[in-house]
Amino acid sequence: MPLIHYSPILLMPRARTRYIAVLKNPVEQTFFQDKTGALIYCNIYTEVGTDKELVQCEVCDLYFPLQGDRSTSNLRIHWGSLECGKEKERRDKEKLNACLLSKI
Ligand SMILES: [Zn+2]
């Protein structure tokens, strides 16, 4: 069977950078309003090896870079989106696999 799902060209539009990040020390927080107007607070992380500031989606664990003015629009757009649901599924599967592997 052709491995068409793994073609980098097909994956490109949805591919997200996988950041390795650590929590800022001291902890800093920012927030945004979700679609219902509720305030969502999130911790600010920095990418390991750079000073890039990131926020993490609580639902699926993806990191999003903060914009220049510390705007969280990347995360706000992502929050509750189809992509978020898919990422969560993928992450849950990975966790399950890791858990199963650790029992071998
Ligand atoms: Zn998400």
Coordinates of N, CA and C and ligand atoms in Angstrom, one line a residue:
M1 N 0.8 -1.2 0.0 CA 0.0 0.0 0.0 C 0.9 1.3 0.0
P2 N 0.6 2.2 -0.8 CA 1.5 3.4 -0.8 C 1.3 4.3 0.5
L3 N 2.4 4.8 0.9 CA 2.3 5.5 2.2 C 1.9 7.0 2.0
I4 N 0.8 7.2 1.3 CA 0.5 8.5 0.9 C 0.2 9.5 2.1
H5 N -0.2 8.9 3.2 CA -0.5 9.8 4.4 C 0.8 10.4 4.9
Y6 N 1.9 9.9 4.6 CA 3.2 10.4 5.2 C 3.9 11.4 4.2
S7 N 3.3 11.7 3.1 CA 3.9 12.6 2.2 C 4.0 14.0 2.9
P8 N 5.2 14.6 2.9 CA 5.4 15.9 3.6 C 4.6 16.9 2.9
I9 N 4.3 16.8 1.6 CA 3.6 17.9 0.9 C 2.1 17.9 1.4
L10 N 1.6 16.7 1.6 CA 0.2 16.6 2.1 C 0.1 17.1 3.5
L11 N 1.1 16.9 4.3 CA 1.0 17.2 5.7 C 1.3 18.7 6.0
M12 N 1.9 19.3 5.0 CA 2.4 20.7 5.3 C 1.4 21.7 5.8
P13 N 0.2 21.8 5.1 CA -0.7 22.9 5.6 C -1.1 22.7 7.1
R14 N -1.0 21.5 7.6 CA -1.5 21.3 9.0 C -0.3 21.2 10.0
A15 N 0.9 21.0 9.4 CA 2.0 20.7 10.3 C 2.3 21.9 11.2
R16 N 2.5 21.6 12.5 CA 2.8 22.6 13.5 C 4.2 22.3 13.9
T17 N 4.9 23.4 14.3 CA 6.2 23.2 14.9 C 6.1 22.5 16.2
R18 N 6.8 21.5 16.5 CA 6.8 20.9 17.8 C 7.8 21.5 18.7
Y19 N 7.4 22.4 19.6 CA 8.4 23.1 20.4 C 8.8 22.3 21.6
I20 N 10.0 22.4 22.1 CA 10.4 22.0 23.4 C 10.5 23.2 24.2
A21 N 9.7 23.2 25.3 CA 9.6 24.5 26.0 C 9.6 24.3 27.5
V22 N 10.0 25.3 28.2 CA 10.0 25.2 29.7 C 9.2 26.4 30.2
L23 N 8.6 26.2 31.4 CA 7.8 27.3 32.0 C 8.8 28.4 32.4
K24 N 8.3 29.6 32.2 CA 9.1 30.8 32.5 C 9.3 30.8 34.0
N25 N 10.5 31.3 34.4 CA 10.8 31.4 35.8 C 11.3 32.8 36.1
P26 N 10.6 33.6 36.9 CA 9.3 33.3 37.6 C 8.2 33.2 36.6
V27 N 7.1 32.5 37.0 CA 6.0 32.2 36.2 C 5.3 33.5 35.7
E28 N 5.0 33.6 34.4 CA 4.2 34.7 33.9 C 3.0 34.1 33.2
Q29 N 1.9 34.9 33.3 CA 0.7 34.4 32.7 C 0.1 35.4 31.8
T30 N -0.6 34.9 30.8 CA -1.4 35.8 30.0 C -2.8 35.2 29.9
F31 N -3.7 35.9 29.2 CA -5.0 35.3 29.0 C -5.7 35.7 27.7
F32 N -6.7 35.0 27.4 CA -7.5 35.4 26.2 C -8.9 35.1 26.5
Q33 N -9.8 35.6 25.6 CA -11.2 35.3 25.7 C -11.6 34.2 24.7
D34 N -12.3 33.2 25.2 CA -12.7 32.2 24.2 C -14.0 32.6 23.6
K35 N -14.6 31.7 22.8 CA -15.8 32.2 22.0 C -17.0 32.5 22.8
T36 N -17.0 32.0 24.1 CA -18.2 32.3 25.0 C -17.9 33.5 25.8
G37 N -16.7 34.1 25.6 CA -16.3 35.3 26.4 C -15.7 35.0 27.7
A38 N -15.5 33.7 28.0 CA -14.8 33.3 29.2 C -13.3 33.6 29.1
L39 N -12.7 34.0 30.2 CA -11.3 34.3 30.2 C -10.5 33.0 30.4
I40 N -9.6 32.7 29.6 CA -8.7 31.6 29.7 C -7.3 32.0 30.1
Y41 N -6.8 31.6 31.2 CA -5.5 32.0 31.6 C -4.5 31.0 31.2
C42 N -3.3 31.4 30.7 CA -2.3 30.4 30.4 C -1.0 30.8 30.8
N43 N -0.2 29.9 31.2 CA 1.2 30.2 31.6 C 2.1 30.4 30.3
I44 N 3.1 31.2 30.5 CA 4.0 31.5 29.4 C 5.2 30.6 29.5
Y45 N 5.6 30.0 28.4 CA 6.8 29.2 28.3 C 7.8 29.8 27.4
T46 N 9.0 29.4 27.5 CA 10.0 29.8 26.6 C 10.6 28.6 25.9
E47 N 10.9 28.7 24.6 CA 11.4 27.6 23.8 C 12.8 27.3 24.3
V48 N 13.2 26.1 24.4 CA 14.5 25.7 24.8 C 15.5 26.1 23.7
G49 N 16.5 26.8 24.0 CA 17.5 27.1 23.0 C 17.3 28.5 22.4
T50 N 16.1 29.0 22.5 CA 15.8 30.4 22.0 C 15.1 31.1 23.1
D51 N 14.8 32.4 22.9 CA 14.0 33.1 23.9 C 12.6 33.3 23.4
K52 N 12.2 32.5 22.5 CA 10.8 32.6 21.9 C 9.8 32.3 23.0
E53 N 8.8 33.2 23.2 CA 7.8 33.0 24.2 C 6.6 32.2 23.6
L54 N 6.1 31.2 24.3 CA 5.1 30.3 23.8 C 4.0 30.2 24.8
V55 N 2.8 29.9 24.3 CA 1.7 29.5 25.2 C 1.2 28.2 24.8
Q56 N 0.7 27.4 25.7 CA 0.3 26.0 25.5 C -1.2 25.9 25.5
C57 N -1.7 25.1 24.5 CA -3.1 24.8 24.5 C -3.3 23.7 25.6
E58 N -4.2 24.0 26.6 CA -4.5 23.1 27.7 C -5.1 21.8 27.2
V59 N -5.8 21.9 26.1 CA -6.6 20.7 25.7 C -5.7 19.7 25.0
C60 N -4.8 20.2 24.1 CA -4.1 19.2 23.3 C -2.5 19.3 23.4
D61 N -2.1 20.3 24.3 CA -0.6 20.4 24.6 C 0.2 21.0 23.5
L62 N -0.4 21.5 22.4 CA 0.4 22.2 21.4 C 0.8 23.6 21.9
Y63 N 2.0 24.0 21.5 CA 2.5 25.3 21.9 C 2.3 26.3 20.7
F64 N 2.1 27.5 21.0 CA 1.9 28.5 20.0 C 2.8 29.7 20.4
P65 N 3.5 30.3 19.4 CA 4.3 31.4 19.7 C 3.5 32.6 20.0
L66 N 3.9 33.4 21.0 CA 3.2 34.7 21.3 C 3.6 35.7 20.2
Q67 N 2.7 36.5 19.8 CA 3.0 37.5 18.8 C 3.8 38.6 19.5
G68 N 4.3 39.5 18.6 CA 5.2 40.6 19.1 C 4.6 41.3 20.3
D69 N 3.4 41.7 20.3 CA 2.7 42.4 21.3 C 2.2 41.5 22.4
R70 N 2.7 40.3 22.5 CA 2.2 39.3 23.4 C 0.8 38.9 23.2
S71 N 0.3 39.1 22.0 CA -1.0 38.7 21.7 C -1.1 37.1 21.6
T72 N -2.2 36.6 22.1 CA -2.4 35.1 22.0 C -3.3 34.7 20.9
S73 N -3.3 35.5 19.8 CA -4.3 35.2 18.8 C -4.1 33.8 18.2
N74 N -2.9 33.4 18.1 CA -2.7 32.0 17.5 C -3.4 31.0 18.3
L75 N -3.3 31.1 19.6 CA -3.9 30.1 20.5 C -5.5 30.3 20.5
R76 N -5.9 31.6 20.5 CA -7.3 31.8 20.5 C -8.0 31.2 19.3
I77 N -7.4 31.4 18.1 CA -8.0 30.8 16.9 C -8.0 29.3 17.0
H78 N -6.9 28.7 17.5 CA -6.8 27.3 17.6 C -7.8 26.7 18.6
W79 N -8.0 27.4 19.7 CA -8.8 26.9 20.9 C -10.2 26.3 20.4
G80 N -10.4 25.1 20.7 CA -11.7 24.5 20.4 C -11.9 24.2 18.9
S81 N -10.8 24.4 18.1 CA -11.0 24.1 16.6 C -10.9 22.6 16.3
L82 N -11.2 22.3 15.1 CA -11.1 21.0 14.6 C -9.7 20.4 14.9
E83 N -8.7 21.3 14.5 CA -7.3 20.9 14.7 C -7.0 20.5 16.1
C84 N -7.6 21.2 17.1 CA -7.3 21.0 18.5 C -7.9 19.6 18.9
G85 N -9.1 19.3 18.4 CA -9.6 18.0 18.7 C -8.8 16.9 18.1
K86 N -8.3 17.1 16.9 CA -7.4 16.0 16.3 C -6.1 15.9 17.0
E87 N -5.6 17.0 17.4 CA -4.3 16.9 18.2 C -4.5 16.2 19.5
K88 N -5.6 16.5 20.1 CA -5.9 15.8 21.4 C -6.0 14.3 21.2
E89 N -6.7 13.9 20.1 CA -6.8 12.5 19.8 C -5.4 11.9 19.6
R90 N -4.6 12.6 18.8 CA -3.2 12.1 18.5 C -2.4 12.0 19.8
R91 N -2.5 13.0 20.6 CA -1.7 13.0 21.9 C -2.2 11.9 22.8
D92 N -3.5 11.7 22.9 CA -4.0 10.7 23.8 C -3.5 9.3 23.3
K93 N -3.5 9.1 22.0 CA -3.0 7.9 21.4 C -1.5 7.6 21.8
E94 N -0.8 8.7 21.6 CA 0.7 8.6 21.9 C 0.9 8.3 23.4
K95 N 0.1 8.9 24.3 CA 0.2 8.6 25.7 C -0.1 7.2 26.0
L96 N -1.2 6.7 25.3 CA -1.6 5.3 25.5 C -0.5 4.4 25.0
N97 N 0.1 4.7 23.9 CA 1.2 3.8 23.4 C 2.3 3.8 24.3
A98 N 2.7 5.0 24.8 CA 3.8 5.1 25.7 C 3.6 4.3 27.0
C99 N 2.3 4.3 27.4 CA 1.9 3.6 28.6 C 2.0 2.1 28.3
L100 N 1.5 1.7 27.2 CA 1.5 0.2 26.9 C 3.0 -0.2 26.7
L101 N 3.8 0.6 26.1 CA 5.2 0.2 25.9 C 5.9 0.1 27.2
S102 N 5.6 0.9 28.1 CA 6.3 0.9 29.4 C 6.0 -0.4 30.2
K103 N 4.9 -1.1 29.8 CA 4.5 -2.3 30.5 C 5.1 -3.6 29.9
I104 N 5.8 -3.4 28.7 CA 6.4 -4.6 28.1 C 7.6 -5.0 28.9
Ligands
ZN1 ZN -5.5 22.5 21.3

